[in-house]
Coordinates of C-alpha atoms and ligand atoms in Angstrom, one line a residue:
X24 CA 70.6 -51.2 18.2
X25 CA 73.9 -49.4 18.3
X26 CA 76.6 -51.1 20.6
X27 CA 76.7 -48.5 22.8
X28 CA 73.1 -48.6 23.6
X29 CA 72.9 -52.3 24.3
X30 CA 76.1 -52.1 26.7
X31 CA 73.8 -49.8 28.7
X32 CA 70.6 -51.8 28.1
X33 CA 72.7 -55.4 29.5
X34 CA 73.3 -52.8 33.1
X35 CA 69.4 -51.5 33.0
X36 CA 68.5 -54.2 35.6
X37 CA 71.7 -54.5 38.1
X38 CA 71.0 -54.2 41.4
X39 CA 73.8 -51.9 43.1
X40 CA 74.5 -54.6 46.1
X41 CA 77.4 -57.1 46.0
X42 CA 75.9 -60.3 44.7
X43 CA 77.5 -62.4 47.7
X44 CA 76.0 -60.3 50.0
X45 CA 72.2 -60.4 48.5
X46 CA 71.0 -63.3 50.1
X47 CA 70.0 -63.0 53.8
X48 CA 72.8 -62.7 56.2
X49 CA 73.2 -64.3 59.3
X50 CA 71.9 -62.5 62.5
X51 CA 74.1 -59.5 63.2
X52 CA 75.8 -59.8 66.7
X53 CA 75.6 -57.4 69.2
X54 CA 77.2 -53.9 69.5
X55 CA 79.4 -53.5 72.2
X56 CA 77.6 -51.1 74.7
X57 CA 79.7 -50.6 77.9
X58 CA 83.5 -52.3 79.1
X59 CA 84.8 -55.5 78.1
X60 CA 88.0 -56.8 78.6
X61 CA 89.7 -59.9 76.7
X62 CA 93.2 -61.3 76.4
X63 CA 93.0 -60.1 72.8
X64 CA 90.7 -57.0 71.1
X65 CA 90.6 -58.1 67.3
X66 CA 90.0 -54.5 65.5
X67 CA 88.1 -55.6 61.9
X68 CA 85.6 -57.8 60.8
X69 CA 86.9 -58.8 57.7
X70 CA 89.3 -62.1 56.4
X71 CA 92.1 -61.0 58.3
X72 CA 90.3 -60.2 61.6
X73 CA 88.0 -63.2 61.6
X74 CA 91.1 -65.4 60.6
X75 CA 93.3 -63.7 63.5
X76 CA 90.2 -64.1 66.0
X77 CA 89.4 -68.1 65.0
X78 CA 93.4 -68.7 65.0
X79 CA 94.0 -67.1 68.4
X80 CA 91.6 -69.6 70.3
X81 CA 93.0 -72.6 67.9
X82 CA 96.2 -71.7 69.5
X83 CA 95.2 -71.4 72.9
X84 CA 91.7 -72.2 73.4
X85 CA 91.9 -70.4 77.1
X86 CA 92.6 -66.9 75.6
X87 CA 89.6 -64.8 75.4
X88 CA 89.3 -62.9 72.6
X89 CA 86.8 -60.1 71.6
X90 CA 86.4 -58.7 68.0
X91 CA 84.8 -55.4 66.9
X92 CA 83.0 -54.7 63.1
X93 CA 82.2 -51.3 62.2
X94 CA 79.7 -52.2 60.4
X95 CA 78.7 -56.1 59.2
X96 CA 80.8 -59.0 59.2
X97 CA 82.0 -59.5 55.4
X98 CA 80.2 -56.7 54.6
X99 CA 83.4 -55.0 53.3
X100 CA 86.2 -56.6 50.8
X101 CA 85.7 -59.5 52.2
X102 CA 82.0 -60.3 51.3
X103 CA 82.6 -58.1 48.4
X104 CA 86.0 -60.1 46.2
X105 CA 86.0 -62.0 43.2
X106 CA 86.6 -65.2 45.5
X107 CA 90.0 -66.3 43.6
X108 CA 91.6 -67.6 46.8
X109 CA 95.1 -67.7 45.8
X110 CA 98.2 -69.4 47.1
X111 CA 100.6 -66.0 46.2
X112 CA 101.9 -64.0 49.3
X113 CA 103.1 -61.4 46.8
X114 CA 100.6 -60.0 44.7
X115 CA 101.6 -62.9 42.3
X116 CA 104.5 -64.7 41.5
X117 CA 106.4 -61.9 39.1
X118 CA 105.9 -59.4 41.8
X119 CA 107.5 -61.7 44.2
X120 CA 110.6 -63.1 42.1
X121 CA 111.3 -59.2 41.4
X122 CA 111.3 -58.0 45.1
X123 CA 112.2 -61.2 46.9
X124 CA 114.1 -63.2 44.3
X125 CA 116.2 -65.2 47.1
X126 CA 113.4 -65.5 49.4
X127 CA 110.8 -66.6 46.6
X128 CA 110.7 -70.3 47.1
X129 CA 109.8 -70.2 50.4
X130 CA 107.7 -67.9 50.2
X131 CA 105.6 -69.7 47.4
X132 CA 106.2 -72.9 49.7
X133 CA 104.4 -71.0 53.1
X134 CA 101.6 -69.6 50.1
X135 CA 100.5 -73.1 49.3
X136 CA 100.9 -74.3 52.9
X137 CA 98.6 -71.5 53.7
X138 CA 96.1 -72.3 51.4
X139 CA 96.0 -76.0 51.8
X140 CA 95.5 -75.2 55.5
X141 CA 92.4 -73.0 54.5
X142 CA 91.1 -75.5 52.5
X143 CA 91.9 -77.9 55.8
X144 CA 90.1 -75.1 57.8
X145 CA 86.9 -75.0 56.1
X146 CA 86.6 -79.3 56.2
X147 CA 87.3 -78.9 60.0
X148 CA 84.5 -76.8 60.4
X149 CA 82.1 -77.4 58.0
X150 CA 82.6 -74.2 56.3
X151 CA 80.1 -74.4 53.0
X152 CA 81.9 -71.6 51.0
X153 CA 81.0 -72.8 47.7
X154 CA 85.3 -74.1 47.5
X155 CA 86.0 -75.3 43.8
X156 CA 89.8 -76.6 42.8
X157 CA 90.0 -74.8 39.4
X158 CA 92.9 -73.0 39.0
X159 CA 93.5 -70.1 37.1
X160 CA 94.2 -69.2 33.9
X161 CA 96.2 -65.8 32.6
X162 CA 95.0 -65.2 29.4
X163 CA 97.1 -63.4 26.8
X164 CA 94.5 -60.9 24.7
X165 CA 97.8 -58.9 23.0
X166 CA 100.6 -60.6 21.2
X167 CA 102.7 -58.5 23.8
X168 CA 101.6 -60.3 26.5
X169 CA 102.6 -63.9 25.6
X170 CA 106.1 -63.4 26.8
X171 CA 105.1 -62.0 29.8
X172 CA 103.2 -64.9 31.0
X173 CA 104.9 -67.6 29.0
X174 CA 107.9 -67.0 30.8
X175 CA 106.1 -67.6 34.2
X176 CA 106.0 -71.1 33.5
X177 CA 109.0 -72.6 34.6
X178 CA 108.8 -70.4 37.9
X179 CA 105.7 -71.5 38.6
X180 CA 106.9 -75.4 38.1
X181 CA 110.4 -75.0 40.1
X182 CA 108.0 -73.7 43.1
X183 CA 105.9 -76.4 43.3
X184 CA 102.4 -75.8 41.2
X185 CA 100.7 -77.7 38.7
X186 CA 101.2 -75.8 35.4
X187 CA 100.8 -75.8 31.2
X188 CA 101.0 -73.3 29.2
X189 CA 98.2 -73.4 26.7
X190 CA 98.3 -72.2 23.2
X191 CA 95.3 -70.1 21.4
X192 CA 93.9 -73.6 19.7
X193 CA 93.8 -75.4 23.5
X194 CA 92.7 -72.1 25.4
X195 CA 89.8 -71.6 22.6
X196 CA 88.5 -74.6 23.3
X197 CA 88.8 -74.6 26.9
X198 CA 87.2 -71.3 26.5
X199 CA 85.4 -70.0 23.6
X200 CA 86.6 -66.2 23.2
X201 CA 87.8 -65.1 20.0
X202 CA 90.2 -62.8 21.7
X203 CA 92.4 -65.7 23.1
X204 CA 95.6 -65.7 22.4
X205 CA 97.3 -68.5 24.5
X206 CA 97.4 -68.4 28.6
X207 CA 98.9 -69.9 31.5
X208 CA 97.2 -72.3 33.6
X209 CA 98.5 -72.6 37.3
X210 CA 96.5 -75.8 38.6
X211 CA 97.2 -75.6 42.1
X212 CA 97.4 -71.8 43.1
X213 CA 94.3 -70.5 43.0
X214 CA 90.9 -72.3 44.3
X215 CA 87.4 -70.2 44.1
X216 CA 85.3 -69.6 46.9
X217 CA 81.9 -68.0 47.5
X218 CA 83.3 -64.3 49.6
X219 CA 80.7 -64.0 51.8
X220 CA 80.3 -68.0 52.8
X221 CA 83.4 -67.7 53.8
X222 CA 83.4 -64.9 55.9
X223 CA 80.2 -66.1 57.7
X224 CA 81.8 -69.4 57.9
X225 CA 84.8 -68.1 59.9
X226 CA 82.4 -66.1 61.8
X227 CA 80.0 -68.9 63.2
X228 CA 83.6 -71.0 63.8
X229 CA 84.6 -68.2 65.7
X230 CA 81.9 -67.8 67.7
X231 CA 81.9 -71.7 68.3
X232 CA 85.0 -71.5 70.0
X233 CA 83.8 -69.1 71.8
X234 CA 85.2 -65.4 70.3
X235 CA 82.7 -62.5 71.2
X236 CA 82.1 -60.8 68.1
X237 CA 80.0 -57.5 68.6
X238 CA 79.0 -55.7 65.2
X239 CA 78.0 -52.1 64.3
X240 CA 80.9 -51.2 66.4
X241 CA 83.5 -48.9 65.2
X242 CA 86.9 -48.7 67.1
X243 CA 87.4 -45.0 67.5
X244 CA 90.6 -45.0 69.5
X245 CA 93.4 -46.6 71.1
X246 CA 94.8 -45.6 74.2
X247 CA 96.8 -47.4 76.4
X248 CA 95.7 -48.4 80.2
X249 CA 98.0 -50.0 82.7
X250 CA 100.3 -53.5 81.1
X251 CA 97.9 -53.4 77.8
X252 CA 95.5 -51.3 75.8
X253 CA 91.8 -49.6 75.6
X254 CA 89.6 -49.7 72.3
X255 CA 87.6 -46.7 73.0
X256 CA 83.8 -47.7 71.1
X257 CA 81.5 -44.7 70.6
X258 CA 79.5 -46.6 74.0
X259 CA 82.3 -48.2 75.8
X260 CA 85.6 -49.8 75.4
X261 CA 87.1 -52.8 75.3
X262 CA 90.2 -53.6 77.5
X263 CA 92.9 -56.1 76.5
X264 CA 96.5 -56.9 76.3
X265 CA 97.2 -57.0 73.1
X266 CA 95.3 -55.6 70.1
X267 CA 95.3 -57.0 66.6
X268 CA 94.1 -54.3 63.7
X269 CA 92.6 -55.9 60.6
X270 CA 90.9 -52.6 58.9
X271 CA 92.6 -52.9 55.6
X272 CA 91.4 -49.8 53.4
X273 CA 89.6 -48.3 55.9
X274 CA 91.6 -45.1 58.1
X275 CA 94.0 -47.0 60.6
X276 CA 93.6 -46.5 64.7
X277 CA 97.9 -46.1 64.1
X278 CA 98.3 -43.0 62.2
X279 CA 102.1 -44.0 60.7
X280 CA 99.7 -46.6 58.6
X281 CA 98.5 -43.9 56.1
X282 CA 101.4 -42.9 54.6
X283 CA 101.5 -46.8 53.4
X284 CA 98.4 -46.8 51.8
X285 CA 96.1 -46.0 49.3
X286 CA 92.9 -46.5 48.7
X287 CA 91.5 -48.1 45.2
X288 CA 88.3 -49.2 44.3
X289 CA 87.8 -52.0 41.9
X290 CA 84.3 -52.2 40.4
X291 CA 82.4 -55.8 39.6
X292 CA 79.4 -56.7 37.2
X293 CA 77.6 -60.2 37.7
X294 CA 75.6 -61.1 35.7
X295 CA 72.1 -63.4 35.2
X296 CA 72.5 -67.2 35.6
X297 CA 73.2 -68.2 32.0
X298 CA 70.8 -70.7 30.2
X299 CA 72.2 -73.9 29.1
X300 CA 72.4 -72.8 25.5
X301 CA 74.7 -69.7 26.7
X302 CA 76.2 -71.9 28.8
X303 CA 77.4 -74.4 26.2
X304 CA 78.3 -71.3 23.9
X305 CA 81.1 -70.5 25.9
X306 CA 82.4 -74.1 26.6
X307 CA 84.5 -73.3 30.0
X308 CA 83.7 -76.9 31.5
X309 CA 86.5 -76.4 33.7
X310 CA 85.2 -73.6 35.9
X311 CA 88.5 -72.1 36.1
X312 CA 89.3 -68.7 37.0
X313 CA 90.2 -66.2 34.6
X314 CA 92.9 -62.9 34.3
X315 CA 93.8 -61.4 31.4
X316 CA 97.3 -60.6 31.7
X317 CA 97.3 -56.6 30.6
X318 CA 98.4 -54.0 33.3
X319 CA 94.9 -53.1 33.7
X320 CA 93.0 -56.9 33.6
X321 CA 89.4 -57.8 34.2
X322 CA 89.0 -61.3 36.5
X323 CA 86.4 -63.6 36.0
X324 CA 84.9 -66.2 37.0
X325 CA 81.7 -68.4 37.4
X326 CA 79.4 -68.5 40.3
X327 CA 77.8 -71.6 41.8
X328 CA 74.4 -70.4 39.7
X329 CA 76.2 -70.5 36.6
X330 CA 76.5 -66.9 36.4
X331 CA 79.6 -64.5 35.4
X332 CA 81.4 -62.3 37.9
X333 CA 82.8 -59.7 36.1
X334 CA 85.6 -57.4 37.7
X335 CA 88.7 -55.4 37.5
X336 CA 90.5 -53.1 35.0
X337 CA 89.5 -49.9 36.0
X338 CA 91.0 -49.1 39.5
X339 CA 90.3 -45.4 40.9
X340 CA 91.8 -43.5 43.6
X341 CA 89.5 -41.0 44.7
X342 CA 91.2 -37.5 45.5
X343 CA 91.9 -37.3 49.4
X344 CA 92.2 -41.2 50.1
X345 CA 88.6 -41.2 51.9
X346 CA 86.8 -44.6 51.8
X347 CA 83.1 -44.0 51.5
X348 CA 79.8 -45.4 50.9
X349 CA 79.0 -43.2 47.5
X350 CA 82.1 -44.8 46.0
X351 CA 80.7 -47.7 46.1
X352 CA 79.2 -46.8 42.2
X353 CA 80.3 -45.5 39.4
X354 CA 78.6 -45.4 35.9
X355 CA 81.8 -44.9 34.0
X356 CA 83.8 -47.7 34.7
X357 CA 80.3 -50.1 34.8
X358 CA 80.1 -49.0 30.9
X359 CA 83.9 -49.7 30.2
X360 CA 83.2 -53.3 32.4
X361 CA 80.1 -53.9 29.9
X362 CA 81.9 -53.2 27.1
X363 CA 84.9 -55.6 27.6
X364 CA 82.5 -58.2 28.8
X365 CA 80.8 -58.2 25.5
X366 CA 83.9 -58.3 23.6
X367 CA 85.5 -61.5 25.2
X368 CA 82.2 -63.1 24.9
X369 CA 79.9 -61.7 21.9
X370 CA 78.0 -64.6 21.7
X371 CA 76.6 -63.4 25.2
X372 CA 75.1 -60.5 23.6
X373 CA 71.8 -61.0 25.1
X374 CA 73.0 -61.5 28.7
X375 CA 71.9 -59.1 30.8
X376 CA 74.0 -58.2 34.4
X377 CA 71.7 -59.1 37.7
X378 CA 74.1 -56.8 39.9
X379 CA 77.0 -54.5 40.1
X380 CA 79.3 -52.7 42.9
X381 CA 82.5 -51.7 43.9
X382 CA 85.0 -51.9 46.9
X383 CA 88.2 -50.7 48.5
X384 CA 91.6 -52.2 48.5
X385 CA 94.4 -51.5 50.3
X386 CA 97.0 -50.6 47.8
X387 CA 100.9 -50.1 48.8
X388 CA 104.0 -49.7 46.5
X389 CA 105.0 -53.3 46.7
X390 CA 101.6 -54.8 46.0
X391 CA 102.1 -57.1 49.2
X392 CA 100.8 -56.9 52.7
X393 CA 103.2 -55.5 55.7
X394 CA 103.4 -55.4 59.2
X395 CA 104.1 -53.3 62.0
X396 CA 103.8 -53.2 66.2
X397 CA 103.2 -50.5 68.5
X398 CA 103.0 -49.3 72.0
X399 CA 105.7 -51.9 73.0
X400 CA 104.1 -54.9 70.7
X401 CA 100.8 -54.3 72.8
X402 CA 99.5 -53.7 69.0
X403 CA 100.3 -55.7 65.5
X404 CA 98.6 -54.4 62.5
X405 CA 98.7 -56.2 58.5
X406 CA 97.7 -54.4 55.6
X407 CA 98.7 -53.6 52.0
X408 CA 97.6 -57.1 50.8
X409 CA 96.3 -54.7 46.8
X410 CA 93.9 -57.1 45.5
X411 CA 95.2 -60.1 46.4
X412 CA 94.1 -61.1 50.0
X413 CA 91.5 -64.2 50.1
X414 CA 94.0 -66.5 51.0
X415 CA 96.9 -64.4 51.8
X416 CA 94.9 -62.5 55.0
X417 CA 94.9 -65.9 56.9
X418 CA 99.0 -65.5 56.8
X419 CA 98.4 -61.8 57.2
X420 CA 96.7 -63.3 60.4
X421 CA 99.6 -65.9 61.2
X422 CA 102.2 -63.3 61.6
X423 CA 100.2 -60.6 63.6
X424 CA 99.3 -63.7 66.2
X425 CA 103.2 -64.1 66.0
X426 CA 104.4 -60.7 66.7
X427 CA 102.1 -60.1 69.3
X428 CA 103.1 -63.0 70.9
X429 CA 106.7 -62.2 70.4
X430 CA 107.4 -65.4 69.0
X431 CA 110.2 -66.0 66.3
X432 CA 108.6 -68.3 63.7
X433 CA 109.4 -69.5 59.7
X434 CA 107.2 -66.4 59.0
X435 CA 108.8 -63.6 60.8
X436 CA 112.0 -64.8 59.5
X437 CA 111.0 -64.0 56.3
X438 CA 112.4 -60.4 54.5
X439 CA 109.6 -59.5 53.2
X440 CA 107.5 -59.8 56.5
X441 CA 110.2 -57.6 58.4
X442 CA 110.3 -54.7 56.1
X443 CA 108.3 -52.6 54.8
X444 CA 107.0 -50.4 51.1
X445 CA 108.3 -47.2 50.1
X446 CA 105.3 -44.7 51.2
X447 CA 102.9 -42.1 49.1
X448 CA 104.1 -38.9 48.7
X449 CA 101.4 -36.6 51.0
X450 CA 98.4 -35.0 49.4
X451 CA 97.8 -33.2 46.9
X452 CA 101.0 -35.1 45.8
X453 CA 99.8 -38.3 46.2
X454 CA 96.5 -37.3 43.6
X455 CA 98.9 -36.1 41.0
X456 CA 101.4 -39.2 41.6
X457 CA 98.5 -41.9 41.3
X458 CA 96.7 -40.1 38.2
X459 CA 100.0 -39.7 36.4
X460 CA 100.5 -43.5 37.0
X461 CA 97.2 -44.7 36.3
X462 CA 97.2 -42.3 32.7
X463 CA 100.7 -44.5 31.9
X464 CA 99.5 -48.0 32.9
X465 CA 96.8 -47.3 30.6
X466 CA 99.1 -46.1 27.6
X467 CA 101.4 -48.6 28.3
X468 CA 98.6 -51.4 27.4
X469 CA 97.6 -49.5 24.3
X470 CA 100.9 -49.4 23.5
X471 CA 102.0 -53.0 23.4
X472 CA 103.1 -52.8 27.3
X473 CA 105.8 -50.2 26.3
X474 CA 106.4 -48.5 29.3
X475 CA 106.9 -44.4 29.4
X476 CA 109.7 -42.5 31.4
X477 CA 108.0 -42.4 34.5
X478 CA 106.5 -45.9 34.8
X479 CA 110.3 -46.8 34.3
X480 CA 111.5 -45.1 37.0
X481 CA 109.1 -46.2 39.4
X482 CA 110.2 -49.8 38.0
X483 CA 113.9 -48.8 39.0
X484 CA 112.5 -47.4 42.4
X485 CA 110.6 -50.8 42.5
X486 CA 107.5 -48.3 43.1
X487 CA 104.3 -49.1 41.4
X488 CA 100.0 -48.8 41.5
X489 CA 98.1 -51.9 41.1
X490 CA 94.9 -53.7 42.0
Ligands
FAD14 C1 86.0 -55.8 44.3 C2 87.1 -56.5 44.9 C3 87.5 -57.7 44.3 C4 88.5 -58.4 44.9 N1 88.8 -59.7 44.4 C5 89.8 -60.4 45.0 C6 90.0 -61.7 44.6 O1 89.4 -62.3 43.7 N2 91.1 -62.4 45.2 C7 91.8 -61.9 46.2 O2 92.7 -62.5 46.7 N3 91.5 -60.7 46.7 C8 90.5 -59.9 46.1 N4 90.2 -58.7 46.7 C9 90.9 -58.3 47.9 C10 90.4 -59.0 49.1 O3 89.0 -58.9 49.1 C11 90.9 -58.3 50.4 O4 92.4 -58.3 50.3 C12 90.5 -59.0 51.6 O5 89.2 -59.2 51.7 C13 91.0 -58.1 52.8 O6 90.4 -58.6 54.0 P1 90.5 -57.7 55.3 O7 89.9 -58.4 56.4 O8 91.9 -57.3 55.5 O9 89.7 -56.4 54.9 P2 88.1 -56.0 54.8 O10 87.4 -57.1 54.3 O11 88.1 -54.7 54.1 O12 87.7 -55.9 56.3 C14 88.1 -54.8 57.1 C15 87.0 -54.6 58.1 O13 87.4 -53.7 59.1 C16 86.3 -52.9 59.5 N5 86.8 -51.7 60.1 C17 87.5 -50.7 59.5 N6 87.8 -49.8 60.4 C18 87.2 -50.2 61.6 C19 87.2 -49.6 62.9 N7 87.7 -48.5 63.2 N8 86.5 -50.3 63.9 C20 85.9 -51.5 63.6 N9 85.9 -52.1 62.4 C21 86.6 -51.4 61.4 C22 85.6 -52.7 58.2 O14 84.2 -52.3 58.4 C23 85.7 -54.0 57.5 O15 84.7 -54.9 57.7 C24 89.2 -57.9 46.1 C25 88.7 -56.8 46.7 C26 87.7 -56.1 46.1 C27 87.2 -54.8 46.8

């Protein structure tokens, strides 16, 4: 059978639903019908909402606290990620020595804080997300890209993580690919979780403290009323005073946020549990986490089931910036997934993929999340977290709780949490910028990472497009 044709065959059975999600989901929680009012009004059902709802009563168990979801709990990024639950603040540790280079150490010190206090989190309440200690490993597929991660060793070790660089003889036989080239293995900054566990985890420990989560609710407006605000519901409102917003991709209440942001989907293949023989043909006893280290990089990883979630490379901006349900697909970039799979791993050949689908992140120039008040700090919002927000949505979470609160804390001393990325350039603008970027990533990996004009500029403007 020509290749082509058995790349489609492997997709002819994927079901177009996030794996995490296809398994039955906890009850949904009511939708808000009528006035409620709270101390706070989380806006977002999603990591960052659910971790700014359950840290709000952890820090004062008498403040009530009411959270709205458009739609499903987790039912957006957050039941929808590759679960790499990583330790970064900045979109990785390059991106952070290059924008923050005298804040880095602490801000790799308050990343693994944060994510040993996750891992803390989920023991305290019995959250069963599936949590495995693997690490990661960035895989060099070019001979261009061995530098580039090579020389994130000693970084990595002066900040504190666990790390060894592995040449292509000890990566092969950690992991049987015969595209391996050498990689980097960070021990300690990245642990894998189950998405969706973990969002219906900090759901039910939300609720247990006694957070009033209403689903199938989307915000349509803020106004304000009195000392504090109004979250006008399409049956109600809830009444508060203070309001956290936690809607990452999706269209901010505040308009300023748009100009920030992007929207870019990042597709995912899993496929079928593997039998033991494919299994043992691809070694990988260490269950770590894997990136190959081109501009455009697939992420992988295995599932509890023994299956392979497939994801990345491709990342689309859709003309307009509109986040909707039929983007959730798209048959090109599942073909170019199917392909690559095959290639790292041909002795998968007969593997076949059980599901595929896609989701929205919230992409800003500096690949990092940022945050922002309004109406007199009544309102805090986070966003721009672009692909890396697992882990780093719970400090997303930390700082909103700390502006709204107006409290001064090790966070909001840090640059990077008081300033903010260069915006988009307005439509049609924006289309033309993003395409033009996205054509140049692309030639830059086919052309041993050299970069054109324009991606050089934007590297002088310390402007970029990632995922
Ligand atoms: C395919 C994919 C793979 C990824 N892989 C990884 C990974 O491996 N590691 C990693 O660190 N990050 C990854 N990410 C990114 C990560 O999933 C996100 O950064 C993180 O989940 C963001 O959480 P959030 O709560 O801010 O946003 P979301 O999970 O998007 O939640 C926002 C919620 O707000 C709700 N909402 C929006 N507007 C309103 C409104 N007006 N009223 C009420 N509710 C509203 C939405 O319905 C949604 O549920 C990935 C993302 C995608 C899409």
């Amino acid at each position: 059978m020509p290749i082509a044709d058995r790349h489609l065959r492997s997709l002819a059975d994927a079901e177009p639903v996030p794996f995490w999600l296809d398994t039955p989901a906890p009850e949904a929680g009511p939708t808000l019908a009528g006035t409620v009012e709270a101390d706070l009004v989380v806006v977002g059902g999603g990591y960052t909402g659910l971790w700014t709802a359950l840290m709000a009563k952890e820090r004062d168990p008498s403040r009530s606290v009411v959270l709205l979801e458009a739609h499903r709990i987790g039912s957006a990024a957050s039941g929808r990620n590759g679960g790499f639950c990583s330790s970064s603040l900045t979109h990785g540790i390059a991106n952070g020595l290059s924008r923050w280079p005298d804040e880095i150490a602490e801000l790799e010190r308050q990343g693994l804080a944060n994510l040993e206090e996750i891992v803390a989190t989920l023991s305290r309440y019995g959250i069963d997300a599936d949590l495995e200690r693997t690490g990661e490993i960035n895989v060099a597929t070019a001979p261009w890209h061995l530098g580039n991660e090579s020389q994130m060793l000693d970084p990595l070790r002066r900040f504190g993580h666990d790390a060894e660089w592995l040449d292509a003889d000890a990566l092969q036989g950690l992991v049987h690919s015969p595209t391996y080239l050498g990689g980097l293995w960070n021990k300690t900054g990245t642990v894998l979780v189950n998405p969706a566990k973990l969002a219906w985890g900090l759901a039910e420990a939300a609720r247990r403290l006694g957070v009033q989560i209403y689903e199938d609710t989307p915000a349509v407006r803020l106004e304000k009323d009195g000392a504090g605000m109004r979250v006008r519901v399409e049956f109600g409102s809830a009444r508060a005073g203070a309001v956290a917003l936690a809607t990452n991709a999706f269209p901010s209440l505040l308009r300023r946020v748009k100009h920030f942001i992007v929207p870019v989907w990042d597709y995912v293949l899993m496929t079928e549990p593997l039998s033991a023989a494919q299994r043992a043909s691809i070694g990988w006893e260490g269950r770590q986490g894997l990136a190959d280290a081109a501009n455009q990089f697939h992420y992988y990883r295995l599932s509890a089931d023994n299956r392979i979630l497939w994801g990345g490379y491709d990342a689309i901006y859709y003309a307009g910036g509109r986040v909707a349900a039929e983007q959730e697909h798209r048959a090109g970039t599942y073909m170019t997934l199917a392909k690559n799979f095959f290639h790292t791993f041909p002795q998968l050949e007969d593997v076949g993929f059980s599901h595929r689908w896609g989701g929205a992140i919230d992409t800003c120039s500096r690949f990092s999340p940022f945050w922002g008040t309004a109406y007199d700090r009544r309102v805090a919002y986070v966003v721009g977290y672009t692909g890396l927000g697992v882990a780093a949505t719970r400090f997303g979470a930390n700082v909103m709780l700390d502006l709204l609160g107006n409290q001064r804390t090790q966070r909001t001393a840090l640059k990077m949490v008081s300033s903010k990325p260069l915006p988009f350039p307005p439509e049609p603008v924006r289309t033309g910028v993003v395409q033009l970027t996205r054509r140049s990533i692309a030639a830059a990996d086919a052309n041993d990472g050299r970069r054109n004009l324009w991606l050089q500029t934007l590297d002088r403007l310390g402007l970029g497009f990632d995922s």
